Tab-separated table of C-alpha atoms in Angstrom:
chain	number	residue	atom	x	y	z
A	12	UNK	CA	-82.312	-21.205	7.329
A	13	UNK	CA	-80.001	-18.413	6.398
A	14	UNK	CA	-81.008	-14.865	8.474
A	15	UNK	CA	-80.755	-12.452	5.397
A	16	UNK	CA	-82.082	-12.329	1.378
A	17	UNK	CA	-80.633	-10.285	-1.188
A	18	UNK	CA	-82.081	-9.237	-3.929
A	19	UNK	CA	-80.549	-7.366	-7.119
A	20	UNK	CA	-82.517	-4.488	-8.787
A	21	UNK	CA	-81.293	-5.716	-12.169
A	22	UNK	CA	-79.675	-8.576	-13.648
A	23	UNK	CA	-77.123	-6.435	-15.380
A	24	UNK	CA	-75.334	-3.119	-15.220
A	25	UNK	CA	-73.644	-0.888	-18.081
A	26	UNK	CA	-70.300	0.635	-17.639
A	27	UNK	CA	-69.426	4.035	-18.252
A	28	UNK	CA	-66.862	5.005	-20.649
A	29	UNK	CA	-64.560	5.624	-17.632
A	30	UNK	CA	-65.536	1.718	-16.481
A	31	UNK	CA	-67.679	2.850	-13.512
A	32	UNK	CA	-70.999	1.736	-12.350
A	33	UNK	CA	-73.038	0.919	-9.869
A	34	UNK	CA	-75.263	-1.744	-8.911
A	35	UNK	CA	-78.111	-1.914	-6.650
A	36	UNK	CA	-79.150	-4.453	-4.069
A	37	UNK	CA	-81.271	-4.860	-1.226
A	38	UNK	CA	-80.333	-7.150	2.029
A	39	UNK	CA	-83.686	-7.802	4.116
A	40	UNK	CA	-83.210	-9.416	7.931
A	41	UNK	CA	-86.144	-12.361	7.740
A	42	UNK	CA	-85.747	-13.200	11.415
A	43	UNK	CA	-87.218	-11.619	14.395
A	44	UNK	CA	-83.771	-11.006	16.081
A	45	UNK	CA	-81.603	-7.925	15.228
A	46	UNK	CA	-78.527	-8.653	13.556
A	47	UNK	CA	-75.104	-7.184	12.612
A	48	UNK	CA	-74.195	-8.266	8.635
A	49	UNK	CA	-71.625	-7.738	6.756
A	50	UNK	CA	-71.707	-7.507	3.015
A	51	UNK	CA	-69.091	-9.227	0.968
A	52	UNK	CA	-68.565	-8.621	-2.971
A	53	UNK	CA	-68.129	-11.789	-4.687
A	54	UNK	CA	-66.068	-11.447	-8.393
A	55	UNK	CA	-66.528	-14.511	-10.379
A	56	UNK	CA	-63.479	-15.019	-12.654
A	57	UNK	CA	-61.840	-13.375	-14.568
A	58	UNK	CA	-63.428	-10.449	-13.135
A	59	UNK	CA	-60.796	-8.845	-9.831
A	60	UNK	CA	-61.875	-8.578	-6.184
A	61	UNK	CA	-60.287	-4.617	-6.389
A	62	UNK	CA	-63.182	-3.605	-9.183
A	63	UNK	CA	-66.091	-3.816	-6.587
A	64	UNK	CA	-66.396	-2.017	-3.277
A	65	UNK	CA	-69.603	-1.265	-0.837
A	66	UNK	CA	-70.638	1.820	-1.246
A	67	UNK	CA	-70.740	2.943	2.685
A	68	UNK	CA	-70.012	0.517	5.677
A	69	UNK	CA	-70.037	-2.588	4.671
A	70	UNK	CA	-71.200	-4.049	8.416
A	71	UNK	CA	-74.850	-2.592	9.241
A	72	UNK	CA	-77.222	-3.675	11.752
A	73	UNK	CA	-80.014	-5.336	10.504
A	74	UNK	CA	-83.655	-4.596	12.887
A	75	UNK	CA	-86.453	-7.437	13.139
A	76	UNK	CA	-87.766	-8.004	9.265
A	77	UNK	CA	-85.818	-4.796	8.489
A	78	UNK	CA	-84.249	-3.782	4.879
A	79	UNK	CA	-81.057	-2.136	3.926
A	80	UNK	CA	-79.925	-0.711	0.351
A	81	UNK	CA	-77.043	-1.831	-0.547
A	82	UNK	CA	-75.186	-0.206	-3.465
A	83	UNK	CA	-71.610	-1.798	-5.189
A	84	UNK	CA	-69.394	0.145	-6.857
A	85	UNK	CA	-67.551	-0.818	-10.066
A	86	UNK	CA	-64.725	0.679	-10.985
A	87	UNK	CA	-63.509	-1.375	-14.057
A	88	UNK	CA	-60.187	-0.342	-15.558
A	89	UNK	CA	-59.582	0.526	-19.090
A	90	UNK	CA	-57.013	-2.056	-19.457
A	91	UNK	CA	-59.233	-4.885	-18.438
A	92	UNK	CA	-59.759	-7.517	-21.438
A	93	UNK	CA	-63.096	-7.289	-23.644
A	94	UNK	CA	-65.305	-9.559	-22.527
A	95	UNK	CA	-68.135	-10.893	-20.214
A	96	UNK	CA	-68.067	-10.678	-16.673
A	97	UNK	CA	-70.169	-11.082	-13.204
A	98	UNK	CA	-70.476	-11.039	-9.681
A	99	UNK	CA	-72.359	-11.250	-6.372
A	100	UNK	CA	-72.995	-9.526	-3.379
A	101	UNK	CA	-73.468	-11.630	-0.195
A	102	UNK	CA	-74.259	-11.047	3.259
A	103	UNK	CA	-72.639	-12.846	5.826
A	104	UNK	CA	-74.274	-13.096	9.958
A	105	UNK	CA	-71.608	-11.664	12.130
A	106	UNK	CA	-72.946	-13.898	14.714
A	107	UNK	CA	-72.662	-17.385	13.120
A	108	UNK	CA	-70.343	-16.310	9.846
A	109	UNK	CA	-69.837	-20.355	8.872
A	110	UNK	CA	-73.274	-21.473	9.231
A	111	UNK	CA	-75.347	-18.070	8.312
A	112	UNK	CA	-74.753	-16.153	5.534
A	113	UNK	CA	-77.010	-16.162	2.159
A	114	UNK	CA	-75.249	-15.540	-1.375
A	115	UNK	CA	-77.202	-12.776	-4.165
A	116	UNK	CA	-77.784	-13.154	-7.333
A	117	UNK	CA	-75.256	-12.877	-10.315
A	118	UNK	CA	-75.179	-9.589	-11.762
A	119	UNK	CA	-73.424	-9.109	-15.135
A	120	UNK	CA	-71.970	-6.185	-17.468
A	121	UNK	CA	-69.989	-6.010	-20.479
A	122	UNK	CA	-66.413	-5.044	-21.033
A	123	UNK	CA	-65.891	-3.544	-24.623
A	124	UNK	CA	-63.125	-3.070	-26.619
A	125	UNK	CA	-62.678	0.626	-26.925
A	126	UNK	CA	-61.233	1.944	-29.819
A	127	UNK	CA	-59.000	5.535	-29.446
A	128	UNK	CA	-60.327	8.191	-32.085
A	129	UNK	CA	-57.939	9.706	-34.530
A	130	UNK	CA	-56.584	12.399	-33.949
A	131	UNK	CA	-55.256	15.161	-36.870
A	132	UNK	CA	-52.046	17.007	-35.003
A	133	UNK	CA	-52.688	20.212	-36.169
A	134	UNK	CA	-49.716	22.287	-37.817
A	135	UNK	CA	-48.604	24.404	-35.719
A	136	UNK	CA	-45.229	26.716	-36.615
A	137	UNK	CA	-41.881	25.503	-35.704
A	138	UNK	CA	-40.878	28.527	-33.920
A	139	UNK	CA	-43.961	28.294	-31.363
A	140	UNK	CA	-42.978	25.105	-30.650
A	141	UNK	CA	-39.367	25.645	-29.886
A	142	UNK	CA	-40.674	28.027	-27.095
A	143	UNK	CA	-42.598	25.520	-25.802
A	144	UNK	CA	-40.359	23.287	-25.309
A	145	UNK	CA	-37.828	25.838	-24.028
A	146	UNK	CA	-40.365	26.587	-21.247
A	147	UNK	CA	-41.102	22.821	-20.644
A	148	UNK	CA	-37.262	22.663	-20.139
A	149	UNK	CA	-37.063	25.989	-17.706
A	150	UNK	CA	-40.084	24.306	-16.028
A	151	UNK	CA	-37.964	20.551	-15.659
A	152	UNK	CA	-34.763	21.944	-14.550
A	153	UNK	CA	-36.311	24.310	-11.607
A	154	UNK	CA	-38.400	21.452	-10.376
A	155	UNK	CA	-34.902	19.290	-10.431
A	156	UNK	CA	-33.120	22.561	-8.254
A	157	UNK	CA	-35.870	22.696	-6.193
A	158	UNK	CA	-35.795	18.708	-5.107
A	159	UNK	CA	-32.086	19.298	-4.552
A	160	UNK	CA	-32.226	22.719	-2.589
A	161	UNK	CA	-35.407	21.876	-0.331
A	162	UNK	CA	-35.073	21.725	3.297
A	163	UNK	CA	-36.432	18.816	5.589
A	164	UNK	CA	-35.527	16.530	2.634
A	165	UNK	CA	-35.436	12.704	3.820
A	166	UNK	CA	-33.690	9.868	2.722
A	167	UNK	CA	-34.965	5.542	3.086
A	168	UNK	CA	-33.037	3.399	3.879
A	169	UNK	CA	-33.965	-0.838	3.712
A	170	UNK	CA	-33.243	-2.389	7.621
A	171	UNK	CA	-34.693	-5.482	6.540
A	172	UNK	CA	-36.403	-7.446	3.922
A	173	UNK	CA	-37.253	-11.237	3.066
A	174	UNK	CA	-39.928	-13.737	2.752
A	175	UNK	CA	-40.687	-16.166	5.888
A	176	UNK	CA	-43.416	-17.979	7.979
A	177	UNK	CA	-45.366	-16.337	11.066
A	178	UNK	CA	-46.482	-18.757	12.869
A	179	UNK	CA	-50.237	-19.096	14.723
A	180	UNK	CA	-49.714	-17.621	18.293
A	181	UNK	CA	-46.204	-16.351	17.293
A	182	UNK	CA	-45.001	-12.514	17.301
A	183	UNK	CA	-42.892	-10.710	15.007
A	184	UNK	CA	-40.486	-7.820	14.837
A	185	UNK	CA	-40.426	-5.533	11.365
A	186	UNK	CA	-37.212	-4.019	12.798
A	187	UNK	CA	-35.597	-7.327	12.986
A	188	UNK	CA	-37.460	-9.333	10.469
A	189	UNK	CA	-37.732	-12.139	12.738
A	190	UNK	CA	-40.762	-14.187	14.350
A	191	UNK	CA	-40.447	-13.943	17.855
A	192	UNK	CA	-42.416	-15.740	20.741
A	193	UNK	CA	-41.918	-13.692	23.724
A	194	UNK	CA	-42.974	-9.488	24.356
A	195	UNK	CA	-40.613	-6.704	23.494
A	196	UNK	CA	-39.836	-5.726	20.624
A	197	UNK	CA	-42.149	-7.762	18.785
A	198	UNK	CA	-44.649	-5.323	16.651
A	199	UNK	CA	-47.501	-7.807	15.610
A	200	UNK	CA	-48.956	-10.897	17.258
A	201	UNK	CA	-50.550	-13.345	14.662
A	202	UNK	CA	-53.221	-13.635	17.656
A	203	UNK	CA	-55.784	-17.041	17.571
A	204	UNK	CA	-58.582	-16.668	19.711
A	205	UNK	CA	-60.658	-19.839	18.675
A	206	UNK	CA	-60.059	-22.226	15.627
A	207	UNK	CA	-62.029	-19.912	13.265
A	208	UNK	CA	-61.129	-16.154	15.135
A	209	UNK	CA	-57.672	-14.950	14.108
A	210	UNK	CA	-56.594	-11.365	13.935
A	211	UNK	CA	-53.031	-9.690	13.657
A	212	UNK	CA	-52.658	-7.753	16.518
A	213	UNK	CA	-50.163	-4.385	17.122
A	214	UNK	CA	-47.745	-5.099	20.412
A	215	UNK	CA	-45.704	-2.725	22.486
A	216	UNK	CA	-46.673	0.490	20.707
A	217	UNK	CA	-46.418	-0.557	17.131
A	218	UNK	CA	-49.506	0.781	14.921
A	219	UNK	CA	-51.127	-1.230	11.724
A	220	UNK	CA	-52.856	-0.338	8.941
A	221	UNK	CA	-54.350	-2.712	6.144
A	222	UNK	CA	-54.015	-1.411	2.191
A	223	UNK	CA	-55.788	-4.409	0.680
A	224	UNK	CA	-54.760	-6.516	-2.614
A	225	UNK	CA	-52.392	-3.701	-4.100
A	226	UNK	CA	-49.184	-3.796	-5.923
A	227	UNK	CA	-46.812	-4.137	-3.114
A	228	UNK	CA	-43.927	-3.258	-5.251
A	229	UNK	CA	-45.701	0.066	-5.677
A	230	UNK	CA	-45.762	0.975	-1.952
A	231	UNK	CA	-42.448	2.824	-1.322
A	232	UNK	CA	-41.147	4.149	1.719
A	233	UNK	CA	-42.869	7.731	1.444
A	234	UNK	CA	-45.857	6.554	1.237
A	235	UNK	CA	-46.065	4.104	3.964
A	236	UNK	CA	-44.714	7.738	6.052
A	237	UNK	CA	-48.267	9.275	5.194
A	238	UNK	CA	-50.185	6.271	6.000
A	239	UNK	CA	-52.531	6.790	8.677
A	240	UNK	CA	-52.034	4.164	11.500
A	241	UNK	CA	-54.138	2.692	14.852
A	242	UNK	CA	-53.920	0.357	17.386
A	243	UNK	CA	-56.924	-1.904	16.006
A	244	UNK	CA	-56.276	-5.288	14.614
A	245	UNK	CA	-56.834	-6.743	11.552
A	246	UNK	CA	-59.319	-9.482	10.940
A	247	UNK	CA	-57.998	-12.637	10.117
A	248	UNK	CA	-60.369	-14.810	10.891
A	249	UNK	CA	-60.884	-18.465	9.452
A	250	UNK	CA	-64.085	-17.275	6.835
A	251	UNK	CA	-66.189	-14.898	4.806
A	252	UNK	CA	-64.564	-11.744	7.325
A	253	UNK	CA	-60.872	-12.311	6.507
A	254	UNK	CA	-58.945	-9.737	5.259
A	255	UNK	CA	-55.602	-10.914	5.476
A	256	UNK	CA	-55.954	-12.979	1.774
A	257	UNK	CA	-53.489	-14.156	-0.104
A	258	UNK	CA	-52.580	-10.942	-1.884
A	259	UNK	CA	-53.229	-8.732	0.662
A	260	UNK	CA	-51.025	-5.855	1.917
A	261	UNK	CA	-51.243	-4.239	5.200
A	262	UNK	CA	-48.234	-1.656	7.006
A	263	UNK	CA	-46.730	-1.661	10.605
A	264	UNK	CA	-45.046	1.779	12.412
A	265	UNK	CA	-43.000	-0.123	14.650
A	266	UNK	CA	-41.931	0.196	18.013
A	267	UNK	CA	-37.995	1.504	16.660
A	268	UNK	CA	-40.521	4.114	14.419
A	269	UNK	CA	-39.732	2.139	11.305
A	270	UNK	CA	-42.016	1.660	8.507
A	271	UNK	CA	-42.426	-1.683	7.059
A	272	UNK	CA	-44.424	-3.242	4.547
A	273	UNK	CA	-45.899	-7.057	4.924
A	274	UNK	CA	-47.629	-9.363	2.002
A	275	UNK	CA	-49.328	-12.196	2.476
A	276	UNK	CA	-48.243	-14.756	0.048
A	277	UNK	CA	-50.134	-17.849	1.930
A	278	UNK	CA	-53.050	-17.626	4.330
A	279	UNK	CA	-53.637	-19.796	7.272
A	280	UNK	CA	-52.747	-21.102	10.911
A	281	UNK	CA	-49.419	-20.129	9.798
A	282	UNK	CA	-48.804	-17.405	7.714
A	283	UNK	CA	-46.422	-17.249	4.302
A	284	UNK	CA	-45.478	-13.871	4.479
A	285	UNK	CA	-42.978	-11.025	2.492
A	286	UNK	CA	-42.192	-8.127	4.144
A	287	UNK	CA	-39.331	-4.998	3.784
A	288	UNK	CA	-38.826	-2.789	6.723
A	289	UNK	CA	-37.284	1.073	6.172
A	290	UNK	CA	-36.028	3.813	8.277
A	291	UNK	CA	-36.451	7.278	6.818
A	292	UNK	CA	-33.944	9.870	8.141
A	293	UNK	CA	-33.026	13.640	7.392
């Protein structure tokens, strides 16, 4: 018998005009042993794993015949297509993930067509508007001077890019952007502890950080700067806990202080992965 029960506080939700929401649920531990859980937000299709997040930590310890509140967030963007949608929270046993976990009930809302108001531009004199746009322009070109004249200025330059395979119990270097099986100067270890744990592991000083199912076109070199990195690795393991899904986008600091960005474009033993590696000078 599964260890938790969730139950929804309605069957549906209604968006807000800016497509956010929330959605109430509460996870109750039915046996007499405390428990760690973790909850997991299930989109059905077409509705995206990125609209829903838990509100808080998402891993909670559960007491003897105890209850938690459990609140999703939806944050459902404009462009998403009119129509009906749903999903689920679950709640997954840290202790027996495969065998123990317990799925909620659907919970649906609406996605409508919005329609933009018309708008009158008002009349406004053509001399007002030339000094607008001359101070728009006096605005534009100081910002351009400024760029250009700013000290401590840097500059990004691609060491390495591709798409390859990491292999279970193999390393890899982002300076490089080669798999590896021995120490230095590998930066990641696609560690497996049993058949089910897996977790990509930081080696020789090299720092991680996971940014989820994003566009990884979109990540650029001064942003993966400003990331904030650590020595923990990230879960990869064989069910419900794995964050390393097909999609997903996480960032290494390297040993050589590089930045590099990795996608997973197949997840298993062996991973399918894309990755492009900068150095940022100046």
């Amino acid at each position: 018998m599964p260890s938790f029960t969730v139950t929804a506080a309605g069957q549906r939700v209604n968006l807000g005009i800016s497509g956010a929401a929330q959605a109430s649920f509460t996870v109750t531990n039915t046996s007499t042993q405390t428990l760690k859980g973790r909850m997991l937000t299930r989109p059905s299709d077409p509705a995206k794993p990125e609209w829903f997040s838990v509100v808080g930590e998402s891993v909670r310890d559960f007491a003897p015949n105890a209850a938690e509140q459990v609140v999703v967030q939806l944050s459902v963007p404009q462009t998403a297509p009119p129509g009906a949608y749903s999903f689920r929270l679950d709640a997954v046993s840290e202790v027996d993930p495969d065998e123990d976990f317990t799925e909620g009930p659907s919970v649906a809302f609406d996605v409508v067509e919005q329609a933009p108001p018309k708008k009158k531009f008002p009349w406004v004199p053509w001399w007002i508007l030339a000094i607008i746009g001359a101070v728009v322009l006096a605005i534009i070109i100081g910002v351009v001077i400024w760029l250009l004249v700013r000290d401590g200025g840097s500059e990004a330059t691609v060491v390495t890019s591709g798409t390859g395979t990491l292999r279970g119990t193999w390393l890899w270097d982002a300076d490089a952007g080669a798999e590896v099986n021995t120490g230095p100067p590998a930066d990641m270890w696609w560690e497996q502890q049993t058949a089910v744990l897996r977790r990509m592991t930081p080696r020789n000083n090299a720092t991680l950080v996971n940014l989820g199912v994003v566009d990884f076109d979109a990540v650029d070199a001064d942003q993966l700067s400003k990331l904030t990195y650590t020595a923990t690795p990230i879960p990869g393991n064989a069910d419900a806990s794995n964050q390393l899904v097909n999609g997903d986008v996480f960032a290494v600091h390297s040993t050589d202080g590089n930045f590099a960005k990795f996608k997973v474009l197949t997840y298993g033993y062996n991973l399918g992965i894309q990755w492009v590696t900068y150095r940022i000078s100046g």
